[in-house]
Coordinates of C-alpha atoms in Angstrom, one line a residue:
M1 CA 6.6 -17.0 21.4
S2 CA 3.7 -19.2 22.7
V3 CA 1.8 -22.0 21.3
P4 CA -1.5 -23.1 23.1
N5 CA -2.5 -26.7 23.8
H6 CA 0.8 -28.5 23.8
S7 CA 2.3 -30.9 26.3
S8 CA 3.8 -29.4 29.3
R9 CA 7.4 -30.5 28.4
T10 CA 7.1 -28.6 25.0
K11 CA 5.6 -25.6 26.9
A12 CA 8.6 -25.6 29.0
G13 CA 10.6 -25.6 26.1
I14 CA 9.0 -22.8 24.4
R15 CA 9.3 -20.8 27.7
K16 CA 13.0 -21.2 27.5
L17 CA 12.9 -20.1 23.9
S18 CA 11.0 -16.9 24.9
E19 CA 13.2 -16.3 27.7
G20 CA 16.1 -16.0 25.5
G21 CA 14.2 -13.2 23.6
N22 CA 13.9 -14.0 20.1
G23 CA 13.8 -10.3 19.4
L24 CA 12.7 -10.9 15.6
K25 CA 11.9 -7.7 14.1
F26 CA 10.0 -7.0 10.8
K27 CA 11.8 -4.6 8.7
A28 CA 10.6 -3.2 5.3
S29 CA 13.9 -2.6 3.5
P30 CA 17.1 -2.2 5.3
A31 CA 20.3 -1.0 3.7
S32 CA 22.3 -3.7 1.9
A33 CA 25.5 -2.6 3.6
A34 CA 27.3 -3.7 0.6
G35 CA 30.7 -2.6 1.9
S36 CA 30.8 -4.4 5.1
P37 CA 32.9 -7.5 5.5
V38 CA 31.3 -11.0 4.9
S39 CA 32.0 -13.5 7.7
A40 CA 30.6 -16.5 5.8
A41 CA 34.1 -17.0 4.0
S42 CA 37.0 -14.8 4.0
S43 CA 38.6 -16.2 0.8
P44 CA 37.4 -15.3 -2.6
G45 CA 36.4 -17.9 -5.2
T46 CA 33.9 -20.5 -5.0
R47 CA 33.0 -23.6 -2.9
M48 CA 31.4 -26.8 -4.1
E49 CA 27.8 -27.8 -2.8
K50 CA 25.4 -30.4 -3.9
D51 CA 21.8 -30.8 -4.3
T52 CA 19.4 -33.4 -5.9
M53 CA 20.6 -32.5 -9.3
G54 CA 24.3 -32.9 -8.4
P55 CA 27.4 -30.7 -7.5
M56 CA 27.0 -26.8 -8.1
E57 CA 29.9 -24.2 -7.6
V58 CA 28.6 -21.5 -5.2
P59 CA 30.4 -18.2 -4.4
A60 CA 32.5 -18.8 -1.4
S61 CA 31.2 -16.0 0.5
A62 CA 27.5 -16.8 -0.2
L63 CA 25.1 -17.9 2.7
Y64 CA 23.0 -19.8 0.3
G65 CA 23.7 -23.2 -1.5
A66 CA 23.3 -25.2 -4.6
S67 CA 19.5 -24.6 -5.2
T68 CA 19.8 -20.7 -5.0
Q69 CA 22.9 -20.7 -7.3
R70 CA 20.9 -22.7 -9.8
A71 CA 18.1 -20.1 -9.7
V72 CA 20.7 -17.3 -10.1
L73 CA 22.0 -18.8 -13.2
N74 CA 18.5 -19.8 -14.4
F75 CA 16.9 -16.4 -14.0
P76 CA 19.3 -13.5 -15.0
V77 CA 16.2 -11.4 -16.2
S78 CA 15.7 -8.1 -14.5
G79 CA 18.3 -7.6 -11.9
R80 CA 15.7 -7.0 -9.3
P81 CA 15.8 -9.5 -6.3
V82 CA 12.6 -10.5 -4.7
P83 CA 11.6 -7.5 -2.3
F84 CA 13.0 -7.6 1.2
G85 CA 9.4 -7.3 2.6
I86 CA 8.9 -10.9 1.3
L87 CA 12.1 -12.1 2.8
S88 CA 11.5 -10.5 6.1
A89 CA 7.9 -12.2 6.0
Y90 CA 9.7 -15.4 5.5
A91 CA 11.8 -14.9 8.4
A92 CA 8.8 -14.3 10.5
I93 CA 7.1 -17.5 9.1
K94 CA 10.1 -19.8 9.4
S95 CA 10.5 -18.7 13.0
A96 CA 6.8 -19.2 13.7
C97 CA 6.7 -22.6 12.0
A98 CA 10.0 -23.8 13.9
T99 CA 8.2 -22.7 17.1
V100 CA 5.0 -24.6 16.2
N101 CA 7.0 -27.7 15.3
L102 CA 8.6 -27.5 18.6
G103 CA 5.1 -27.4 20.5
L104 CA 4.0 -30.4 18.1
D105 CA 7.1 -32.3 19.3
R106 CA 8.4 -32.6 15.8
L107 CA 11.6 -30.4 16.3
D108 CA 13.7 -30.3 19.3
L109 CA 14.5 -27.1 21.5
K110 CA 18.2 -26.7 20.3
R111 CA 17.3 -26.7 16.6
T112 CA 14.1 -24.5 17.3
K113 CA 16.4 -21.9 18.9
A114 CA 19.0 -22.1 16.1
I115 CA 16.4 -21.3 13.4
V116 CA 14.7 -18.6 15.3
A117 CA 18.1 -16.8 16.0
A118 CA 19.0 -17.1 12.3
C119 CA 15.4 -15.6 11.4
R120 CA 16.1 -12.8 13.6
Q121 CA 19.5 -12.1 11.7
I122 CA 17.6 -12.1 8.2
A123 CA 14.9 -10.1 9.6
D124 CA 17.7 -7.5 10.7
G125 CA 19.1 -7.4 7.1
L126 CA 22.1 -9.5 7.5
P127 CA 24.4 -6.3 7.9
E128 CA 27.2 -8.3 9.5
H129 CA 27.3 -10.4 6.2
G130 CA 27.4 -7.9 3.7
G131 CA 23.6 -7.1 3.6
W132 CA 20.5 -9.0 2.7
A133 CA 20.8 -8.6 -1.1
T134 CA 24.2 -10.4 -1.1
H135 CA 22.5 -13.6 0.1
F136 CA 19.1 -13.3 -1.5
P137 CA 19.9 -12.6 -5.1
I138 CA 17.2 -14.6 -6.9
D139 CA 15.4 -12.3 -9.5
I140 CA 11.8 -11.6 -9.2
Y141 CA 11.0 -13.3 -12.7
Q142 CA 12.0 -16.8 -11.4
T143 CA 9.8 -20.0 -10.8
G144 CA 6.2 -18.8 -10.7
S145 CA 5.7 -20.5 -7.5
G146 CA 8.5 -18.8 -5.5
T147 CA 10.2 -22.3 -4.9
S148 CA 13.7 -20.7 -5.3
T149 CA 13.0 -18.0 -2.8
N150 CA 11.8 -20.5 -0.3
M151 CA 14.8 -22.6 -1.0
N152 CA 17.1 -19.6 -0.6
A153 CA 15.6 -18.8 2.8
N154 CA 15.9 -22.4 3.8
E155 CA 19.8 -22.5 2.8
V156 CA 20.5 -19.1 4.2
I157 CA 19.0 -20.2 7.7
A158 CA 20.8 -23.5 7.6
N159 CA 24.0 -21.9 6.9
L160 CA 23.7 -19.1 9.4
I161 CA 23.2 -22.0 11.9
C162 CA 26.4 -23.6 10.5
L163 CA 28.4 -20.5 11.4
A164 CA 26.7 -20.3 14.9
N165 CA 27.7 -23.8 15.5
G166 CA 31.4 -23.2 14.3
K167 CA 31.0 -25.2 11.3
P168 CA 32.0 -24.2 7.7
V169 CA 29.0 -22.7 5.4
G170 CA 27.9 -25.6 3.4
S171 CA 27.9 -28.2 6.2
S172 CA 24.2 -28.4 6.7
K173 CA 23.8 -31.6 4.8
D174 CA 26.8 -33.3 6.3
A175 CA 25.6 -36.6 7.9
E176 CA 27.8 -36.3 11.0
Y177 CA 26.8 -32.6 11.5
L178 CA 23.3 -33.4 11.4
K179 CA 23.6 -36.4 13.7
A180 CA 25.2 -34.1 16.1
G181 CA 22.2 -31.6 16.2
G182 CA 22.9 -29.6 13.0
V183 CA 20.1 -28.1 11.1
H184 CA 19.1 -29.4 7.6
P185 CA 17.4 -26.9 5.2
N186 CA 14.6 -29.2 4.0
D187 CA 14.2 -31.5 7.0
H188 CA 14.1 -29.0 9.8
V189 CA 13.8 -25.3 8.5
N190 CA 11.2 -26.3 5.8
M191 CA 9.5 -29.1 8.1
G192 CA 5.8 -29.1 7.3
Q193 CA 6.1 -26.7 4.7
S194 CA 6.0 -26.3 0.9
S195 CA 7.1 -23.4 -1.3
N196 CA 3.3 -23.5 -2.5
D197 CA 2.0 -22.5 0.9
T198 CA 4.9 -20.5 2.4
F199 CA 5.4 -18.2 -0.6
P200 CA 1.7 -17.2 -0.7
T201 CA 1.8 -16.9 3.0
A202 CA 4.7 -14.5 2.9
M203 CA 2.8 -12.5 0.2
H204 CA -0.2 -11.8 2.6
V205 CA 2.1 -11.3 5.6
A206 CA 4.5 -8.8 3.7
A207 CA 1.6 -6.9 2.2
A208 CA -0.5 -6.8 5.5
V209 CA 2.4 -5.4 7.3
A210 CA 3.2 -2.8 4.7
I211 CA -0.2 -1.6 4.5
Y212 CA -0.6 -1.5 8.4
R213 CA 2.7 0.1 9.1
E214 CA 3.3 2.4 5.9
L215 CA 0.1 3.1 3.9
L216 CA -2.7 3.0 6.4
P217 CA -0.9 5.8 8.5
A218 CA -0.1 7.8 5.3
V219 CA -3.7 7.6 4.1
Q220 CA -5.1 8.7 7.7
R221 CA -2.6 11.6 7.6
I222 CA -3.6 12.9 4.2
A223 CA -7.3 12.5 5.1
S224 CA -6.9 14.6 8.3
E225 CA -5.0 17.3 6.5
L226 CA -7.8 17.4 3.9
E227 CA -10.3 17.6 6.7
Q228 CA -8.6 20.5 8.2
K229 CA -8.4 22.5 5.1
A230 CA -12.2 21.7 4.4
K231 CA -13.0 23.3 7.8
A232 CA -10.7 26.1 7.5
W233 CA -12.1 27.1 4.0
D234 CA -15.7 26.5 4.5
K235 CA -16.6 30.0 4.3
I236 CA -14.8 30.7 1.0
V237 CA -17.4 30.7 -1.8
K238 CA -16.2 29.9 -5.5
I239 CA -17.8 28.9 -8.6
G240 CA -18.5 25.2 -9.3
R241 CA -17.5 23.7 -12.5
T242 CA -18.9 20.8 -14.5
H243 CA -17.6 19.6 -17.8
L244 CA -14.9 22.2 -17.2
Q245 CA -17.5 24.9 -17.7
D246 CA -19.1 27.3 -15.0
A247 CA -21.6 25.7 -12.7
T248 CA -23.5 26.8 -9.6
P249 CA -21.4 28.2 -6.6
I250 CA -19.7 25.9 -4.2
R251 CA -17.7 26.4 -1.1
L252 CA -14.0 25.5 -1.2
G253 CA -14.4 23.7 2.0
Q254 CA -17.2 21.6 0.5
E255 CA -14.8 20.5 -2.5
F256 CA -12.1 19.7 0.0
S257 CA -14.6 17.8 2.2
G258 CA -15.1 15.6 -0.9
Y259 CA -11.5 15.0 -1.2
A260 CA -11.2 14.2 2.4
S261 CA -14.1 11.7 2.3
Q262 CA -12.4 9.9 -0.6
M263 CA -9.4 9.3 1.6
R264 CA -11.5 8.1 4.5
H265 CA -13.1 5.6 2.1
A266 CA -9.5 4.7 1.2
E267 CA -8.8 4.0 4.8
E268 CA -11.9 1.7 4.9
R269 CA -10.7 -0.1 1.9
L270 CA -7.5 -0.8 3.4
G271 CA -9.4 -2.3 6.5
R272 CA -11.1 -4.5 4.1
A273 CA -7.7 -5.5 2.5
L274 CA -6.2 -6.3 5.8
D275 CA -9.0 -8.7 6.5
T276 CA -8.6 -10.4 3.2
L277 CA -4.8 -10.7 3.7
S278 CA -5.2 -12.1 7.2
E279 CA -6.3 -15.5 5.9
L280 CA -3.1 -17.6 5.3
P281 CA -2.4 -20.5 3.0
I282 CA 0.2 -22.0 5.4
G283 CA -0.6 -25.7 6.3
G284 CA -1.9 -26.6 2.9
T285 CA 1.7 -27.7 1.7
A286 CA 2.1 -28.8 -1.9
V287 CA -1.5 -28.7 -3.3
G288 CA -3.6 -27.7 -0.3
T289 CA -4.2 -31.3 1.1
G290 CA -1.7 -30.6 4.0
I291 CA 0.6 -33.6 3.2
N292 CA 3.4 -34.0 5.6
A293 CA 2.0 -31.2 8.0
H294 CA 0.2 -31.7 11.3
E295 CA -3.5 -31.1 10.9
K296 CA -3.3 -28.1 13.5
F297 CA -0.1 -26.7 11.8
G298 CA -1.8 -24.0 9.7
A299 CA -3.9 -22.6 12.7
L300 CA -1.0 -22.9 15.1
V301 CA 1.4 -20.9 12.6
A302 CA -1.3 -18.2 12.0
A303 CA -1.8 -18.0 15.7
E304 CA 2.0 -17.6 16.3
L305 CA 2.2 -14.9 13.6
T306 CA -0.6 -13.1 15.2
A307 CA 1.2 -13.2 18.5
F308 CA 4.2 -11.9 16.9
F309 CA 2.9 -9.0 15.2
S310 CA 0.7 -7.9 18.4
P311 CA 1.7 -4.4 19.7
G312 CA 1.6 -5.6 23.2
R313 CA 4.1 -8.4 22.5
G314 CA 7.1 -6.4 23.7
K315 CA 9.5 -3.6 22.8
K316 CA 11.5 -5.6 20.2
G317 CA 8.5 -7.4 18.6
S318 CA 6.2 -4.5 18.4
T319 CA 5.2 -3.4 15.0
A320 CA 2.7 -0.8 15.7
S321 CA 3.7 2.6 14.4
A322 CA 2.4 6.0 15.3
G323 CA -0.6 6.9 13.4
A324 CA -1.5 3.4 12.6
S325 CA -4.8 1.8 13.7
S326 CA -4.7 0.7 17.4
N327 CA -5.9 -2.8 16.2
S328 CA -3.2 -5.3 15.7
L329 CA -2.8 -7.5 12.9
T330 CA -4.4 -10.9 13.2
F331 CA -3.9 -13.9 11.0
R332 CA -6.1 -17.0 10.6
E333 CA -5.7 -20.3 8.7
A334 CA -7.4 -20.3 5.3
S335 CA -11.0 -21.8 5.4
N336 CA -10.1 -23.5 2.1
H337 CA -6.6 -24.4 1.3
F338 CA -7.5 -25.3 -2.3
E339 CA -8.7 -21.9 -3.1
A340 CA -5.9 -20.2 -1.1
Q341 CA -3.3 -22.0 -3.2
H342 CA -4.8 -22.7 -6.5
A343 CA -5.9 -19.1 -7.1
K344 CA -4.7 -15.6 -6.0
D345 CA -7.9 -13.8 -5.8
A346 CA -7.0 -12.3 -2.4
I347 CA -3.8 -10.6 -4.1
V348 CA -6.1 -9.4 -7.0
E349 CA -8.8 -8.0 -4.6
V350 CA -6.3 -6.1 -2.4
S351 CA -4.5 -4.8 -5.6
G352 CA -8.0 -3.6 -6.7
H353 CA -8.4 -1.6 -3.6
L354 CA -5.0 0.0 -4.1
K355 CA -5.9 1.0 -7.7
T356 CA -9.0 2.7 -6.3
I357 CA -7.0 4.6 -3.8
A358 CA -4.7 5.5 -6.8
V359 CA -7.7 6.9 -8.7
S360 CA -9.0 8.8 -5.6
I361 CA -5.4 10.3 -5.1
S362 CA -5.2 11.3 -8.9
K363 CA -8.5 13.1 -8.7
V364 CA -7.5 15.2 -5.6
A365 CA -3.9 15.9 -7.3
N366 CA -5.3 16.8 -10.6
D367 CA -8.1 19.1 -9.2
I368 CA -5.6 21.1 -7.1
R369 CA -3.4 21.3 -10.2
W370 CA -6.3 22.7 -12.1
L371 CA -7.4 25.2 -9.3
G372 CA -4.0 26.3 -8.9
S373 CA -3.3 26.9 -12.7
G374 CA -2.0 30.4 -13.4
P375 CA -0.7 32.5 -11.8
R376 CA -2.6 35.1 -14.1
C377 CA -4.0 33.2 -16.9
G378 CA -5.5 30.3 -15.2
L379 CA -8.0 29.5 -12.8
G380 CA -5.9 30.6 -9.8
E381 CA -8.3 30.0 -6.9
L382 CA -5.4 27.9 -5.0
V383 CA -1.8 29.1 -4.4
L384 CA 0.4 26.0 -4.6
P385 CA 3.7 26.2 -2.7
A386 CA 6.7 27.0 -4.9
V387 CA 9.1 24.0 -4.2
Q388 CA 11.4 24.4 -7.4
P389 CA 12.0 26.3 -10.6
G390 CA 9.5 25.1 -13.3
S391 CA 11.5 25.8 -16.5
S392 CA 15.0 25.9 -17.8
I393 CA 13.9 28.6 -20.4
M394 CA 10.9 30.5 -19.0
P395 CA 12.3 32.5 -15.9
G396 CA 10.1 32.6 -12.9
K397 CA 7.8 29.8 -13.9
V398 CA 6.6 27.3 -11.0
N399 CA 4.9 24.1 -11.9
P400 CA 2.6 21.9 -9.9
V401 CA 5.3 19.4 -9.6
I402 CA 3.9 17.5 -6.5
C403 CA 0.7 16.9 -8.3
E404 CA 2.5 15.5 -11.2
S405 CA 4.7 13.3 -9.2
A406 CA 1.5 11.7 -7.5
I407 CA -0.3 11.4 -10.7
M408 CA 2.6 9.5 -12.3
V409 CA 2.6 7.1 -9.1
C410 CA -1.1 6.5 -9.6
C411 CA -0.4 5.6 -13.2
Q412 CA 2.3 3.2 -12.0
V413 CA -0.1 1.7 -9.4
I414 CA -2.6 1.0 -12.1
G415 CA -0.1 -0.5 -14.2
N416 CA 0.9 -2.9 -11.3
D417 CA -2.7 -3.8 -10.9
A418 CA -3.1 -4.7 -14.6
A419 CA -0.1 -7.0 -14.1
I420 CA -1.4 -8.4 -10.9
T421 CA -4.9 -9.0 -12.3
L422 CA -3.1 -11.0 -15.3
G423 CA -1.1 -12.9 -12.8
G424 CA -4.2 -14.1 -11.3
M425 CA -6.0 -15.0 -14.4
G426 CA -6.9 -18.6 -15.1
G427 CA -4.6 -20.0 -17.9
V428 CA -2.0 -17.2 -17.2
G429 CA -1.0 -17.3 -13.4
S430 CA -3.7 -19.5 -11.9
M431 CA -3.4 -22.9 -13.5
L432 CA -5.1 -26.1 -12.0
D433 CA -3.6 -26.6 -8.5
L434 CA -1.1 -23.7 -8.2
N435 CA -0.8 -20.1 -9.2
V436 CA 2.6 -19.6 -10.9
A437 CA 2.9 -15.9 -11.2
M438 CA 3.4 -15.2 -7.5
P439 CA 7.0 -13.5 -7.4
M440 CA 5.8 -10.9 -9.9
M441 CA 2.3 -10.4 -8.1
A442 CA 4.3 -10.0 -4.8
A443 CA 6.7 -7.5 -6.2
N444 CA 4.1 -5.2 -7.8
L445 CA 1.6 -5.3 -4.8
L446 CA 4.5 -4.2 -2.4
D447 CA 5.6 -1.6 -4.9
S448 CA 2.1 -0.2 -5.1
I449 CA 1.8 -0.2 -1.3
H450 CA 5.3 1.7 -1.0
L451 CA 4.5 4.0 -3.7
L452 CA 1.2 5.0 -2.4
A453 CA 2.4 5.5 1.1
R454 CA 5.4 7.5 0.0
T455 CA 3.3 9.8 -2.2
C456 CA 0.8 10.4 0.5
H457 CA 3.4 11.8 2.7
V458 CA 5.1 13.7 0.0
F459 CA 1.8 15.2 -1.2
T460 CA 0.9 16.2 2.6
D461 CA 4.2 17.6 3.5
N462 CA 5.2 19.3 0.1
L463 CA 1.9 20.6 -0.9
L464 CA -1.1 20.3 1.2
V465 CA 0.4 21.8 4.5
A466 CA 1.5 25.1 2.8
L467 CA -1.6 25.2 0.2
K468 CA -3.4 28.5 0.4
P469 CA -6.6 29.9 -1.2
D470 CA -6.9 33.1 -3.2
E471 CA -10.0 34.4 -1.7
K472 CA -10.0 37.6 -4.0
R473 CA -9.9 35.5 -7.1
C474 CA -12.5 33.1 -5.9
A475 CA -14.9 36.2 -5.3
E476 CA -14.1 37.6 -8.9
L477 CA -14.7 34.5 -10.9
I478 CA -18.1 33.7 -8.9
E479 CA -19.5 37.1 -9.7
G480 CA -18.6 36.9 -13.3
S481 CA -20.0 33.5 -13.8
L482 CA -23.3 33.0 -16.0
A483 CA -24.1 30.1 -13.9
M484 CA -25.5 32.5 -11.3
C485 CA -28.6 32.6 -13.2
T486 CA -29.5 29.2 -12.0
S487 CA -30.9 30.6 -8.7
L488 CA -33.4 33.0 -10.8
V489 CA -35.1 29.8 -12.3
P490 CA -37.7 29.5 -9.5
V491 CA -38.2 33.3 -10.0
I492 CA -38.6 33.9 -13.6
G493 CA -38.4 30.4 -15.2
Y494 CA -35.8 28.3 -16.9
D495 CA -36.2 29.7 -20.3
K496 CA -36.0 33.4 -19.3
S497 CA -32.8 32.5 -17.0
A498 CA -31.3 30.9 -19.9
A499 CA -31.9 33.8 -22.2
L500 CA -30.6 36.2 -19.5
A501 CA -27.2 34.2 -19.3
K502 CA -26.9 34.3 -23.1
E503 CA -27.6 37.9 -23.4
A504 CA -25.1 38.8 -20.3
F505 CA -22.5 36.9 -22.2
K506 CA -23.1 38.6 -25.5
Q507 CA -23.0 42.1 -23.8
G508 CA -20.1 41.4 -21.5
K509 CA -22.0 41.9 -18.6
T510 CA -22.6 40.0 -15.2
V511 CA -25.8 38.3 -14.5
R512 CA -26.5 40.7 -11.7
Q513 CA -25.9 43.7 -13.8
L514 CA -28.3 42.7 -16.6
A515 CA -30.9 41.4 -14.1
H516 CA -30.9 44.7 -12.5
E517 CA -31.4 46.3 -15.9
T518 CA -34.2 44.0 -17.3
V519 CA -35.7 41.9 -14.6
A520 CA -36.3 44.4 -11.8
G521 CA -39.6 45.7 -12.0
Q522 CA -40.9 42.6 -13.9
K523 CA -43.3 39.9 -12.7
D524 CA -42.2 36.8 -11.2
V525 CA -43.8 33.4 -11.8
S526 CA -46.3 34.1 -9.1
G527 CA -47.2 37.5 -10.7
K528 CA -45.4 39.6 -7.9
E529 CA -43.2 42.4 -8.9
I530 CA -39.3 41.7 -8.7
T531 CA -37.2 44.3 -7.0
K532 CA -33.4 44.9 -7.2
A533 CA -33.1 44.0 -3.5
Q534 CA -34.7 40.7 -4.2
I535 CA -32.5 40.1 -7.2
D536 CA -29.5 40.6 -4.9
K537 CA -30.9 38.1 -2.6
Y538 CA -31.6 35.5 -5.2
L539 CA -28.0 36.0 -6.5
D540 CA -26.3 35.6 -3.1
P541 CA -23.6 33.0 -3.8
W542 CA -23.6 31.6 -0.3
S543 CA -27.2 30.8 -0.5
M544 CA -26.6 28.8 -3.7
T545 CA -24.2 26.5 -1.7
L546 CA -27.0 25.3 0.6
P547 CA -29.9 22.8 -0.2
G548 CA -33.3 24.2 -0.9
G549 CA -35.2 26.2 -3.4
E550 CA -37.4 25.2 -6.3
G551 CA -37.1 24.7 -10.0
S552 CA -34.6 22.9 -12.1
A553 CA -31.1 22.8 -10.7
G554 CA -29.1 22.6 -13.7
G555 CA -27.0 19.7 -14.9

């Protein structure tokens, strides 16, 4: 890692830190490795630790301390721990903060390297200690500022350093140990920081990385597949439908170009979301004033995180993934720390973009479900791939299960957005100088990102790739549609065209058949005789999918 504009002595120290290769990797959700041995303590039972409220019994094998244990006892609510994405973001943030504090001459090189090494272990998921979930057990529904999670991270980092120094877990507050160069969870790991700026920063970093690495490539992929279908099916003319009733003809490729455009707009929305998330609250500490933090701390940490997530940073640190935008993640200090910490408008905005994307996906999935209905008594213009039996009682039935799965995901994302919106509301989550619904908002936001990313891939792999058109069915339905009479409006007028459609329906004939019988030989609106050949030309479905012509166009 590198920090600009520091003394030559600290620059040299940072170079030593870099030469060691911090190798910190940002992971979305590693396995818990629950069955692997725990090295923090080999004996069962508990150990006694202390915090400012007094002694507290802590599981002997736990890497956390008294503050975390109090939170475990206080919040046995859902059994769902804070998502690993937040914890991995915390590892990156704590590492960046230590590096910046080194450059600011506030932390020595030995302690900085120890903190960075411990953060690397957390980012890797702590498999050698039984998995991350063992040591980060605090429920999502905890203190609304995320203070418990911040202290959980501080304690785990400090205790990992104890083990690295050959000291027992729980030694991080021992005076002699600290005097000899040990690391304190508050004084060193949390230096220049507060839960009130680190947790919202972790929210931004975790969401930005998840969008950049998971959702953006997934949206780009589904958009590309839809574009390919739009191009391949552009010659297939079918009947259009408005209000679920027959409308003028449209090409199947035109419909799919609309779906593809929705996904390209989704891609643009994610770009705006990333820009919103790039503004970080770090440096504001408790209430946004920056008390106990260097005035350049926020800007320098943001720069350090930007360097960390740069694709060109090195093999171990690169976060760019195949299909993702070539532009790297960039972070900047919040322009106003009071807005960044007192409210969570940025998170509400990003969730709104995700909700819009969910609505777009639901439209695509539902239309394909409708167009594939049948196989004999539905619309049947698309042939959906058969992926599993559809009924336990009706043999041979195949259902549009991939569409249904996608639509359920969209419902969940919209529900998540409702919770996030409430969490950001004044008087609910945002109250005076701090938002107090952040863990819930973070969990729902990351859940939405993950669900949308996975459903885009599932929808592409298990449905779009093998989706086929039924060209014969498209042709049959379009010839039988009464909406074909729309192209006769410039020839015989709206009223006569409407009467023709009604009579064709009454007699069970096509518009073309009845027009040949009743319109051929009559005069058009200009007084010229109409021939059957002209009628066939007017009723050419392809021509109706192109702009042009005169008269009312329906609607």
